[in-house]
PDB file of C-alpha atoms in Angstrom:
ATOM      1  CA  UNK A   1      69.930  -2.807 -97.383  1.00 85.00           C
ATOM      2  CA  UNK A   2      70.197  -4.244 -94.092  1.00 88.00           C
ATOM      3  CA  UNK A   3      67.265  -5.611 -92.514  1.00 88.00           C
ATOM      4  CA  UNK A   4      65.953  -5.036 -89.007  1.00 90.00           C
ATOM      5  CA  UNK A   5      68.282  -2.748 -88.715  1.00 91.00           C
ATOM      6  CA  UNK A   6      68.458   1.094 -88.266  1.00 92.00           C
ATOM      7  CA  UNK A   7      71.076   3.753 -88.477  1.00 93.00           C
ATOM      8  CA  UNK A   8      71.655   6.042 -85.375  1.00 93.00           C
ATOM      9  CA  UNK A   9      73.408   8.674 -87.406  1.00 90.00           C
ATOM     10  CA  UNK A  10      72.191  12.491 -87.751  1.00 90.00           C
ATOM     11  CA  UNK A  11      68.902  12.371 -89.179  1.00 92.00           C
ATOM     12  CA  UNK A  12      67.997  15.322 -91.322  1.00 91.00           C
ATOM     13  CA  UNK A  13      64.640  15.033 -92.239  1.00 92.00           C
ATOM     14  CA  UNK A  14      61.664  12.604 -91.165  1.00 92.00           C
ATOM     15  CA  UNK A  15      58.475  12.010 -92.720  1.00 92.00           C
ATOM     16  CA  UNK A  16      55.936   8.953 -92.823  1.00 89.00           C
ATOM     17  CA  UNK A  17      55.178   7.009 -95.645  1.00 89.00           C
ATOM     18  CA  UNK A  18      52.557   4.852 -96.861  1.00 86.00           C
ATOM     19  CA  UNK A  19      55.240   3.219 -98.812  1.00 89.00           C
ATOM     20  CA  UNK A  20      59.167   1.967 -99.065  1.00 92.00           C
ATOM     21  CA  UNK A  21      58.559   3.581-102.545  1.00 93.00           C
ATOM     22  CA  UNK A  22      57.463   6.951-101.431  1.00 92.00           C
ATOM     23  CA  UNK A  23      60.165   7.020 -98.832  1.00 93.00           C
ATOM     24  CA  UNK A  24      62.985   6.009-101.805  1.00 92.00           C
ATOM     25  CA  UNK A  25      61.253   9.488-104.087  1.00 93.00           C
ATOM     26  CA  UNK A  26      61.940  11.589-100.680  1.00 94.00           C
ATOM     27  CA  UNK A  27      65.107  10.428-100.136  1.00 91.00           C
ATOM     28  CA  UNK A  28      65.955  10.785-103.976  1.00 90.00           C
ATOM     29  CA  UNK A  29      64.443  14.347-103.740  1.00 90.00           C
ATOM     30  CA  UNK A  30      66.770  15.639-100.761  1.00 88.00           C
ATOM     31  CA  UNK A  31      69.953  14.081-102.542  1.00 85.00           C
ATOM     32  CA  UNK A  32      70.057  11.159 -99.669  1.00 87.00           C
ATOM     33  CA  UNK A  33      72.734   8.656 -99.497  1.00 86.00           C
ATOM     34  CA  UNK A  34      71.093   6.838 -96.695  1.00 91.00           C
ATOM     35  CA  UNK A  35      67.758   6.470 -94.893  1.00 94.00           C
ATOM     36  CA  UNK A  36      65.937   4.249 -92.483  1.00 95.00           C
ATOM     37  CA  UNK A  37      62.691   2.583 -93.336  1.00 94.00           C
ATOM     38  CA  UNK A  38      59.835   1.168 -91.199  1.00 91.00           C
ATOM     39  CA  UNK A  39      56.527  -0.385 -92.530  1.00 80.00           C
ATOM     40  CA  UNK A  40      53.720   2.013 -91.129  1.00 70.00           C
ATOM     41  CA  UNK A  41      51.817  -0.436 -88.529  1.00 66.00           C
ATOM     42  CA  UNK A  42      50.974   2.213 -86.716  1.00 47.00           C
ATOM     43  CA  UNK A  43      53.620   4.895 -86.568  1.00 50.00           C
ATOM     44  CA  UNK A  44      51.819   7.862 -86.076  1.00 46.00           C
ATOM     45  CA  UNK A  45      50.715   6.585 -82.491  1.00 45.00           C
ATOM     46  CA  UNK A  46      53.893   5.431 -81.207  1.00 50.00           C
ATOM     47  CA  UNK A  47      56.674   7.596 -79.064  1.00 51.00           C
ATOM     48  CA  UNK A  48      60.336   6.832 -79.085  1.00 53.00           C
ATOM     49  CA  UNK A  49      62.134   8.679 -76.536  1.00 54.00           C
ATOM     50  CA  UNK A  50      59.651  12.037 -77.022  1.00 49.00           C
ATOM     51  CA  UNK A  51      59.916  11.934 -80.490  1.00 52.00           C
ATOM     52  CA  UNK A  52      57.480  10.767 -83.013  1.00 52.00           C
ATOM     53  CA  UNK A  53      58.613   7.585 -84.660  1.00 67.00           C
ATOM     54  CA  UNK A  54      59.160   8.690 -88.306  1.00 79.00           C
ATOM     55  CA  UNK A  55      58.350   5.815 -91.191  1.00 89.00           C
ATOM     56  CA  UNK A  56      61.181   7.775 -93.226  1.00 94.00           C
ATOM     57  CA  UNK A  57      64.418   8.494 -92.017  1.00 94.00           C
ATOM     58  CA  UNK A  58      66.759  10.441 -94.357  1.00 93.00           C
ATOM     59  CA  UNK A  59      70.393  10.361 -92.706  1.00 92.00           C
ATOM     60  CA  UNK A  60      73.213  13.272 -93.389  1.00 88.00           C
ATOM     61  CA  UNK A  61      75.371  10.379 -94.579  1.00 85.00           C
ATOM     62  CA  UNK A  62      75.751   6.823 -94.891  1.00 85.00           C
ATOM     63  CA  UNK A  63      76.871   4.253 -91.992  1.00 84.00           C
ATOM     64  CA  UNK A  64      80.617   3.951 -92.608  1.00 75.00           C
ATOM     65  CA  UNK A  65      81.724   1.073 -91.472  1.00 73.00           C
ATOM     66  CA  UNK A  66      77.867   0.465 -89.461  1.00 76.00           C
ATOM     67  CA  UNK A  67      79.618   1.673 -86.582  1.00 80.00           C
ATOM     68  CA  UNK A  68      75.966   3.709 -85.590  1.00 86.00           C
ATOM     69  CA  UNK A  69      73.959   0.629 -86.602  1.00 91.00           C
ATOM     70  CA  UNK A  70      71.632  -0.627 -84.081  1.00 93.00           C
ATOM     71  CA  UNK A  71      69.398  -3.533 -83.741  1.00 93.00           C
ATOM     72  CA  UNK A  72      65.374  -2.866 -84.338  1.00 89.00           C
ATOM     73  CA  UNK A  73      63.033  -5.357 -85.951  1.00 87.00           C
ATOM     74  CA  UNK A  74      60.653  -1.913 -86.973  1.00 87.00           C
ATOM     75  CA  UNK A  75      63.130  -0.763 -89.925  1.00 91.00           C
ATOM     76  CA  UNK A  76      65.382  -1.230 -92.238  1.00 93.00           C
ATOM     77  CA  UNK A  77      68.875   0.598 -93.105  1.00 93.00           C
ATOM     78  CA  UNK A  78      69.470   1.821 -96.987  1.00 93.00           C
ATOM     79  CA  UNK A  79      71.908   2.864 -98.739  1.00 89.00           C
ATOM     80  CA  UNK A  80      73.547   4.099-102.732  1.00 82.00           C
ATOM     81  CA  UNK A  81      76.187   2.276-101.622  1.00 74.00           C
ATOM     82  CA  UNK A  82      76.789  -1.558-101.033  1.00 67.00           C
ATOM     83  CA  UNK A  83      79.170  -1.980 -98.586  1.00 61.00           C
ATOM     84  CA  UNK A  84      81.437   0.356 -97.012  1.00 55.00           C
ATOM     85  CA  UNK A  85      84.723  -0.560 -95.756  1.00 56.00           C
ATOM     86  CA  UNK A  86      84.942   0.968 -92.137  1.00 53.00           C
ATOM     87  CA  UNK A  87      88.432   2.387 -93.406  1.00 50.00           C
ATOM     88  CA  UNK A  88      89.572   5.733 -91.816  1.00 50.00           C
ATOM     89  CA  UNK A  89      89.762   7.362 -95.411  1.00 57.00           C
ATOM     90  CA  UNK A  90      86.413   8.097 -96.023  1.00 60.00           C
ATOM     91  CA  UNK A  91      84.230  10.991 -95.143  1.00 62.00           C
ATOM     92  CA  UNK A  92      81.209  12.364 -95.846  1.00 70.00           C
ATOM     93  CA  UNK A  93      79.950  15.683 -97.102  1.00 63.00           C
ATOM     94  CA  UNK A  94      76.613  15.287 -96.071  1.00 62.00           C
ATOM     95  CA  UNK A  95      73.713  14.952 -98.833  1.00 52.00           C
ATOM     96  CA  UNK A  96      76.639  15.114-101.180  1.00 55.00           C
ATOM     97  CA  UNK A  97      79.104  12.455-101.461  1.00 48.00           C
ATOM     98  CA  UNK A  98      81.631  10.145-100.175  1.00 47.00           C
ATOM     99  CA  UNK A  99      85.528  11.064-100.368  1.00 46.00           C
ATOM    100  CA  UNK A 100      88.777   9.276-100.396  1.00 43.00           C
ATOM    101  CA  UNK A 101      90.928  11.644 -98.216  1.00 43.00           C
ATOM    102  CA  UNK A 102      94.554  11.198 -99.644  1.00 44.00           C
ATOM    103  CA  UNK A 103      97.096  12.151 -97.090  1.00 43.00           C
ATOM    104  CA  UNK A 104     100.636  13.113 -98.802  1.00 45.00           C
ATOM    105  CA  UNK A 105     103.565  12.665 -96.745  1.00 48.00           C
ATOM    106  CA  UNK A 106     106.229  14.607 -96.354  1.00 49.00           C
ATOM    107  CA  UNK A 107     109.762  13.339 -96.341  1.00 49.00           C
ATOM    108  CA  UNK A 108     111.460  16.020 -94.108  1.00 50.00           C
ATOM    109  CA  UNK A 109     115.629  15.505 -93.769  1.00 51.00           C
ATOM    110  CA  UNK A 110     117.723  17.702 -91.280  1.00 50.00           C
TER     111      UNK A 110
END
């Protein structure tokens, strides 16, 4: 978890919650690896750029390496995973799972 903190990656799905607990059964539901949080002081009446501001945020994958995070008091970041190393390596297959891309090189002679 990282506090005050919010992910700016691809957000699949969006809902408001009453509770973190609510918005950890979505995200379990939808096979989530990552959403953003925010405490519902009055999220239904607040506008972010056009859009609604969602209590729930469920993300197509996890921050790798928090390269999308952005500051914002309003939320919190989660994630199934602890920290991630921003190594090149790793991908996502969103709602899915993380890989470890193994490259094998080729010894070419002429």
């Amino acid at each position: 978890m990282r506090s005050c903190q919010r992910s700016e990656g691809t957000t699949v799905s969006r809902k408001n919650f009453r509770t973190l607990e609510h918005c950890i059964s979505y995200a379990r539901a939808r096979n989530a690896l990552a959403f953003n949080y925010r405490t519902p002081d009055g999220i239904a009446l607040r506008r972010n750029k056009g859009d609604y501001v969602s209590s729930c945020q469920i993300l197509s994958c996890p921050d790798i390496g928090f390269n999308n995070m952005v500051n914002d008091t309003g939320y919190d970041y989660y994630s199934i995973y602890k920290n991630l190393p921003g190594m090149y390596d790793l991908f996502c297959t969103p709602n899915a799972t993380l890989n470890d891309m193994e490259i094998a090189r080729l010894k070419v002679t002429w």
